[in-house]
Every structure is written in structure tokens, then in C-alpha cells.
PDB file of C-alpha atoms in Angstrom:
ATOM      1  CA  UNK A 957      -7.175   4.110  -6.753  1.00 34.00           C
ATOM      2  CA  UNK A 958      -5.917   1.354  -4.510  1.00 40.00           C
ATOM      3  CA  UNK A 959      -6.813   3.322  -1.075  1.00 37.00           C
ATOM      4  CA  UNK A 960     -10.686   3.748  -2.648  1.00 38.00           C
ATOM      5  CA  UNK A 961     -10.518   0.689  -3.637  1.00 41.00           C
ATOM      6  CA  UNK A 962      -9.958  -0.352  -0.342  1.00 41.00           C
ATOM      7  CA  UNK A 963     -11.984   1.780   1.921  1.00 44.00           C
ATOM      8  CA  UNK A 964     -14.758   2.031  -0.010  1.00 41.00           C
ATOM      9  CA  UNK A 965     -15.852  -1.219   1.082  1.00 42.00           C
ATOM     10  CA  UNK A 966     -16.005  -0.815   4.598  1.00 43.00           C
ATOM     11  CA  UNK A 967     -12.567  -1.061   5.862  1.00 47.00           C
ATOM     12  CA  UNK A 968     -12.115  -0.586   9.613  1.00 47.00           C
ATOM     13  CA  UNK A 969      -9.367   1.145  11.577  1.00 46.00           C
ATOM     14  CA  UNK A 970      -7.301  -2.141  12.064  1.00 46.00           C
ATOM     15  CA  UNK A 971      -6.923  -2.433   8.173  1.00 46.00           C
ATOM     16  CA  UNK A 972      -5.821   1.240   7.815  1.00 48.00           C
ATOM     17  CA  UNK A 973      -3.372   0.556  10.563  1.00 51.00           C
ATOM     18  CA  UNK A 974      -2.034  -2.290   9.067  1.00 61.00           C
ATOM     19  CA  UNK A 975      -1.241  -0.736   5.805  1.00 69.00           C
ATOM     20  CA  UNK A 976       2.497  -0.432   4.816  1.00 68.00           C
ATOM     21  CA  UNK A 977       4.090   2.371   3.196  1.00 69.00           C
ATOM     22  CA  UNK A 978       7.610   3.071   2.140  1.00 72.00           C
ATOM     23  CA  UNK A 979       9.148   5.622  -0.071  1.00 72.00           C
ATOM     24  CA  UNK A 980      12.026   4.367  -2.665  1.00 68.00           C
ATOM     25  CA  UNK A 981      14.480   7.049  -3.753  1.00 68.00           C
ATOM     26  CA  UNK A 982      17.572   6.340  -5.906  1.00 58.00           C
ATOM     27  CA  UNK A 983      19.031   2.789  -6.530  1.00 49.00           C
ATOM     28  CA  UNK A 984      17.431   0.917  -4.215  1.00 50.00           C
ATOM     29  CA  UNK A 985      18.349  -2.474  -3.760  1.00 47.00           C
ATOM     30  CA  UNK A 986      15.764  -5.236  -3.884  1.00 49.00           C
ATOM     31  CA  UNK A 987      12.970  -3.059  -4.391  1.00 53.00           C
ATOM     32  CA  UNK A 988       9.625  -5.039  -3.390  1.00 53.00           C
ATOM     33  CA  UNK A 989      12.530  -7.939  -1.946  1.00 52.00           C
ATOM     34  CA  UNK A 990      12.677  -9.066  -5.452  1.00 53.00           C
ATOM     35  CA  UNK A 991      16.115  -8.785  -7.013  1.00 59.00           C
ATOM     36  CA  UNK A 992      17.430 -10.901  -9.895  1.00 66.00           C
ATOM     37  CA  UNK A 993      15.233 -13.999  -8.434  1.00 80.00           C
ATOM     38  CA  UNK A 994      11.573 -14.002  -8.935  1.00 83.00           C
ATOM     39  CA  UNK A 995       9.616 -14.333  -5.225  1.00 84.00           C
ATOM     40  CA  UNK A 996       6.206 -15.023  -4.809  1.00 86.00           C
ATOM     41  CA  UNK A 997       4.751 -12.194  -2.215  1.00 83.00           C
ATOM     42  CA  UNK A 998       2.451 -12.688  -0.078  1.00 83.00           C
ATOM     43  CA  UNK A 999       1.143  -8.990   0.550  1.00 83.00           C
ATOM     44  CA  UNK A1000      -1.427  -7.015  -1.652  1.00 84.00           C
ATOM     45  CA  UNK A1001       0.158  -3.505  -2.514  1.00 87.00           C
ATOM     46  CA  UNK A1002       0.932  -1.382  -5.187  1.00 87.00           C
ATOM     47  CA  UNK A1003       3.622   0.768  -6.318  1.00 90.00           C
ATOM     48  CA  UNK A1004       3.646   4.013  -7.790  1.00 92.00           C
ATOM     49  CA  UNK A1005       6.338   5.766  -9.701  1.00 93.00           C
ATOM     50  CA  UNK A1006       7.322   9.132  -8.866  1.00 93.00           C
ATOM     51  CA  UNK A1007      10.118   9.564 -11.573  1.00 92.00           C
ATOM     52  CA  UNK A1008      12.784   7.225 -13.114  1.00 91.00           C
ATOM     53  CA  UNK A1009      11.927   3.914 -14.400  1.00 91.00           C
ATOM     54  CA  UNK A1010      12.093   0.073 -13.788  1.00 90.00           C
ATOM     55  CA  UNK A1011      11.087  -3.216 -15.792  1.00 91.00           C
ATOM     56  CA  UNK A1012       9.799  -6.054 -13.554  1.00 90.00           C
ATOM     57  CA  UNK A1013       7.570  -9.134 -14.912  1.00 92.00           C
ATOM     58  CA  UNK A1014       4.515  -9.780 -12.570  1.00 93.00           C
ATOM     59  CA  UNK A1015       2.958 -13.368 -12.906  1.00 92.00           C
ATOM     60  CA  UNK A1016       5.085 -13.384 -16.253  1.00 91.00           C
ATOM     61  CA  UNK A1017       3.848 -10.715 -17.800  1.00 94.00           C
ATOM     62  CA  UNK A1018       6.808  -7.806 -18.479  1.00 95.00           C
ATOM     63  CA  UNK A1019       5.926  -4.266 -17.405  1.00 95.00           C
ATOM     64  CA  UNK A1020       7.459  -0.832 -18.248  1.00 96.00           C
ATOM     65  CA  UNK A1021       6.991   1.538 -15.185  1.00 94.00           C
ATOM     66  CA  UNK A1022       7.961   5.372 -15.795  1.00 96.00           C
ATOM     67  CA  UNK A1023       6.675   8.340 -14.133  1.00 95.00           C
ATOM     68  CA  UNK A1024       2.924   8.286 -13.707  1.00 95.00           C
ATOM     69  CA  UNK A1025       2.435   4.328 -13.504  1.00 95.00           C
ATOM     70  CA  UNK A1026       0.831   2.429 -11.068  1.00 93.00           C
ATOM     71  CA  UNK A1027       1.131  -1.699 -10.478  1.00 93.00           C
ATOM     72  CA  UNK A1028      -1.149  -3.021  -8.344  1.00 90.00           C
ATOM     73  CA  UNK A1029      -0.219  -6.996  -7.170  1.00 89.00           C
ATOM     74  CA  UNK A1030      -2.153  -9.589  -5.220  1.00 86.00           C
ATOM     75  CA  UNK A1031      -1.106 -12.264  -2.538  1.00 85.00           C
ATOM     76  CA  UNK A1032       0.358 -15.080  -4.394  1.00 88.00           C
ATOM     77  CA  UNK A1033       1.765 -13.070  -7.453  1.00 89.00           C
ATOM     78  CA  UNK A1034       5.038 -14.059  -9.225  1.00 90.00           C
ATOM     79  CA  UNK A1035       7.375 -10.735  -9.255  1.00 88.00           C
ATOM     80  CA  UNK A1036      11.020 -10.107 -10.665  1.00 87.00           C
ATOM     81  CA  UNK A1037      12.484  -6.846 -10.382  1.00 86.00           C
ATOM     82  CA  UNK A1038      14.377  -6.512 -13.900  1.00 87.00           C
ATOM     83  CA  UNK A1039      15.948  -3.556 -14.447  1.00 86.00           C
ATOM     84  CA  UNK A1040      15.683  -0.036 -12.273  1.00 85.00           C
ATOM     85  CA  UNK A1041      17.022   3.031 -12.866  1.00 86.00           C
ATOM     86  CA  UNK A1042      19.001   4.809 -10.495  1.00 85.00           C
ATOM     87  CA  UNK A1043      17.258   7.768 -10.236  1.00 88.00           C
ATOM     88  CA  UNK A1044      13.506   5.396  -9.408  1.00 88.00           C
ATOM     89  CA  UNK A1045      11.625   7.123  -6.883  1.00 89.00           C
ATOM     90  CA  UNK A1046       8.124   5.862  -6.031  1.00 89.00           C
ATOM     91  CA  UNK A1047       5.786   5.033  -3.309  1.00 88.00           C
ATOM     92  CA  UNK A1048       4.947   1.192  -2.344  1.00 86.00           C
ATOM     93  CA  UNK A1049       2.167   0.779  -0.063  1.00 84.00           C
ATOM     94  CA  UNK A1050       0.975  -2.703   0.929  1.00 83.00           C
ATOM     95  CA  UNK A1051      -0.906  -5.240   3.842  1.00 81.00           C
ATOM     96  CA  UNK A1052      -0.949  -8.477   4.556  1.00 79.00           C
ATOM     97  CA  UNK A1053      -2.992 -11.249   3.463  1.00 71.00           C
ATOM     98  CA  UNK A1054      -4.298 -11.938   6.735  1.00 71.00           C
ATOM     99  CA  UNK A1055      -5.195  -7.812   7.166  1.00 68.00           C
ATOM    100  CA  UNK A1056      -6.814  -8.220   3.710  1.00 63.00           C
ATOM    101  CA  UNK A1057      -8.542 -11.375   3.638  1.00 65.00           C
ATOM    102  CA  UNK A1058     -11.941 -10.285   5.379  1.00 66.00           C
ATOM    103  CA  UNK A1059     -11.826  -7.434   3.403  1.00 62.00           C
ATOM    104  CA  UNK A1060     -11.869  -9.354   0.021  1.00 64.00           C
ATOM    105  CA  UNK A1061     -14.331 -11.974   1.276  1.00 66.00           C
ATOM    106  CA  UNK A1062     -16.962  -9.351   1.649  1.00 65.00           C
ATOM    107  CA  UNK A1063     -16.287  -7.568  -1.894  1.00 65.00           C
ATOM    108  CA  UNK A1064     -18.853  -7.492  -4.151  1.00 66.00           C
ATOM    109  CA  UNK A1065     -17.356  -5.974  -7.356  1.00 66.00           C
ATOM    110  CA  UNK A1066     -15.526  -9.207  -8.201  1.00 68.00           C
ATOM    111  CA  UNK A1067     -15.594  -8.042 -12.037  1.00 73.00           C
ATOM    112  CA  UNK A1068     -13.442  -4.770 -11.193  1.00 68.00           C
ATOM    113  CA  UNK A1069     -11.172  -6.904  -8.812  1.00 67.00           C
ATOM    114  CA  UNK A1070     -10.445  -9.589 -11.498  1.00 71.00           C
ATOM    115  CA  UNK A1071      -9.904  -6.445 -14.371  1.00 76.00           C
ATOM    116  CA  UNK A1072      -7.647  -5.101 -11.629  1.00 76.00           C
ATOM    117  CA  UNK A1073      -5.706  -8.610 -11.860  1.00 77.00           C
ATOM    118  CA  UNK A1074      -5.538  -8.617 -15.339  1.00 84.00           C
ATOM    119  CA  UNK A1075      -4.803  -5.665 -15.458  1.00 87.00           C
ATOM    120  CA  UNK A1076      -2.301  -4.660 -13.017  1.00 90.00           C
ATOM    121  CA  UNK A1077      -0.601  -1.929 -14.541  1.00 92.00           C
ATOM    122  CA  UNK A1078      -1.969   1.591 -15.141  1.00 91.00           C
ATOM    123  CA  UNK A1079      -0.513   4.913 -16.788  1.00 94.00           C
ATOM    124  CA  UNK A1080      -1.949   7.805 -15.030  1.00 94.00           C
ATOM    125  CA  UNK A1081      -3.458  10.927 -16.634  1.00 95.00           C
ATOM    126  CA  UNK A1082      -1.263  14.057 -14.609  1.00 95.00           C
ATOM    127  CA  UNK A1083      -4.621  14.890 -12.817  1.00 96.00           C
ATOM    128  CA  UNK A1084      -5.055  11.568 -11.621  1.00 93.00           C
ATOM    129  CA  UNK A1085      -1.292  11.299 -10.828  1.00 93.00           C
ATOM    130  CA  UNK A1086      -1.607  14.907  -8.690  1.00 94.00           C
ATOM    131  CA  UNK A1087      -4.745  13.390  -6.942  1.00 93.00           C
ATOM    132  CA  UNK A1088      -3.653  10.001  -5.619  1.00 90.00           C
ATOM    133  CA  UNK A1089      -0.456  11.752  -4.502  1.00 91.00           C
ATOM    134  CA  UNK A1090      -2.798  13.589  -2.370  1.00 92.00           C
ATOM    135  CA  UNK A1091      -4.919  10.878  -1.296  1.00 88.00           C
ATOM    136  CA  UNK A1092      -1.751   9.315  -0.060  1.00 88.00           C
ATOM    137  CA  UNK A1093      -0.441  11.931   1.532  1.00 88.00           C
ATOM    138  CA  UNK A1094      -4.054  12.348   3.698  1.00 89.00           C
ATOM    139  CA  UNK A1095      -3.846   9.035   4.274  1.00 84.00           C
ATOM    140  CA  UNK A1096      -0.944   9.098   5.661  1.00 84.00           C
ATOM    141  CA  UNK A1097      -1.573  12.119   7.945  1.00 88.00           C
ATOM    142  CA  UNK A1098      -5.065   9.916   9.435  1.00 83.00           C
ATOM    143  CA  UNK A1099      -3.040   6.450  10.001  1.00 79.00           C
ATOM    144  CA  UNK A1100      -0.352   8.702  11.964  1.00 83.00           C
ATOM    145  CA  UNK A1101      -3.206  10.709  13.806  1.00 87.00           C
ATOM    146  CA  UNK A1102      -4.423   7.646  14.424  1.00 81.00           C
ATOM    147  CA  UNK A1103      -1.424   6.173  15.933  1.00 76.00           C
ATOM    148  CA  UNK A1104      -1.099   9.246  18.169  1.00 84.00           C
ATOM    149  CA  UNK A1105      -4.936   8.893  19.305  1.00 79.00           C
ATOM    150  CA  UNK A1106      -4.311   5.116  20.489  1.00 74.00           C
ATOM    151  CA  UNK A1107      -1.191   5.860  21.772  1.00 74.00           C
ATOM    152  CA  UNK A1108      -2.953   8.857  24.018  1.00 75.00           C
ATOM    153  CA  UNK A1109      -5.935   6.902  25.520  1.00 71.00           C
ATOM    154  CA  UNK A1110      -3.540   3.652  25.893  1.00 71.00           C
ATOM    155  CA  UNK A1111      -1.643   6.737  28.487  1.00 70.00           C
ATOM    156  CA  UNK A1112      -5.235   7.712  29.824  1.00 68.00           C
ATOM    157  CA  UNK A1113      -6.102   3.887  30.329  1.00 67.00           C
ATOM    158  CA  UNK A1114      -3.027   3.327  32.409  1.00 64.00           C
ATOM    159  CA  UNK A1115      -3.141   6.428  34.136  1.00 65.00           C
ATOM    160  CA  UNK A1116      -6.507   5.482  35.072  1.00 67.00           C
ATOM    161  CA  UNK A1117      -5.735   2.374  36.249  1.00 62.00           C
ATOM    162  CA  UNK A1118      -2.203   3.597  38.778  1.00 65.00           C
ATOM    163  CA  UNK A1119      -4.840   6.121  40.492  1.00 66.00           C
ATOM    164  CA  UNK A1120      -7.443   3.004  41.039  1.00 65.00           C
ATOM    165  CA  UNK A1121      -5.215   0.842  42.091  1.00 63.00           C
ATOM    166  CA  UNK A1122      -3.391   3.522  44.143  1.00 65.00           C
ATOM    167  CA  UNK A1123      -7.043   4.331  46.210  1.00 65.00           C
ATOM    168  CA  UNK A1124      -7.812   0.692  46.669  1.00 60.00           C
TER     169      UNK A1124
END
């Protein structure tokens, strides 16, 4: 949901790079850097959980994540890690406000963005579950091909550049 959400409105390769993503296995402490203090973040991400179970309170509003959930927040939101289990395991992805910002000035489903805010939490059918697992994962595989394509004509580029400056 959250990476068509995002690239469906014309997201560019900067954006995709800038995307964060972090697996949480186990008893993790200060999942989301929210502990027993509420923090105001200053990313837009969500989280989705793989298996165990945690209660935070978003913008105070409590939430009950188990297997299958997905919590989408925004820049700005108030967030408190509760409770976790120790056996939470879940995917957070997120970007920055500043990586995010041109992409929400040109948006022009404001209605769905503003259910998404009220709406921040979502219990996934299994299908849907199985699917964004696998948009994920291809995601995942194109920001690191990505990374690897840069990274090989930034070697060109310089190459380049030691044989011109080697014949002048």
C-alpha cells in the first residue's frame, strides 16, 4: 500500500533511494526510537508486522498491532511505543520529510491521504499481507540494483576522466 501509494504519483529515483528500511526481530529496544517517552518523528513510514505483537498510541490514539497490521505515520505525528512482545518481528520502512515533501505537494488524492491519517492502522486480508511482502521485497531488489548501477557509472565516470586527464 504505502510503496503504491508512493510511486504512483510520480516518484523519481532520488525518492526511492532515499527510502529507509529496517527489519525488527525479537525484543528490540526502542523500536521506531520511541521507548517509554512519546517523540514526535519527523519521517513518513510505516510499519508492518510480521508476527508477535506491540501496543503503541499514535497522535493519542492506542493501537493493537498483531500479525497482518500495517501503521502508516506522517511527519509531525505523536508516537509511544507501549508494550512489544518479544517475539515482534516486522518491517519499518520510512523517508524524510524533506525526500517527501515535493512528493506530497504535487498529490492530488488529498481525500485518500487525509483517510490514510485518520486512519493509520490497517488489518490485512492474508492475500494482501502475501502481496505487499512481495512488493517489498521487489522493491528492495530495484533500490539495491539501483545502488549498484550508480555505483558502476560513478567507476566509468572516473575511469573516464584518469584516461583524459592522463592524454592531456
Amino acid at each position: 500500500m504505502f510503496y503504491c501509494f508512493l510511486c504512483r504519483e510520480n516518484c523519481g529515483e532520488t525518492m526511492i533511494q532515499s527510502i529507509f528500511y529496517e527489519r525488527f526481530k525479537g525484543n528490540v529496544n526502542d523500536l521506531l526510537a520511541a521507548g517509554s517517552q512519546a517523540i514526535r518523528v519527523d519521517r513518513t513510514g510505516l510499519f508492518l508486522c510480521l508476527s508477535g505483537e506491540a501496543d503503541v498510541q499514535l497522535d493519542d490514539e492506542d493501537y493493537h498491532l498483531v500479525k497482518g497490521s500495517l501503521i502508516v505515520y506522517f511527519p509531525y505525528s505523536l508516537l509511544q511505543v507501549k508494550k512489544r512482545s518479544n517475539d515482534l518481528d516486522g518491517i519499518l520502512m520510512s523517508v524524510d520529510l524533506e525526500s517527501v515533501q515535493p512528493l506530497l505537494n504535487s498529490m492530488t488524492d488529498l481525500d485518500g491521504l487525509l483517510t490514510i491519517r485518520q486512519h493509520p492502522m490497517v488489518f490485512l486480508s492474508d492475500e494482501q499481507f502475501d502481496q505487499l511482502q512481495k512488493y517489498i521485497r521487489l522493491f528492495l531488489r530495484h533500490q539495491e540494483l539501483s545502488r549498484l548501477y550508480a555505483k558502476e557509472n560513478t567507476t566509468r565516470s572516473e575511469e573516464r576522466f584518469s584516461r583524459n586527464a592522463e592524454t592531456d
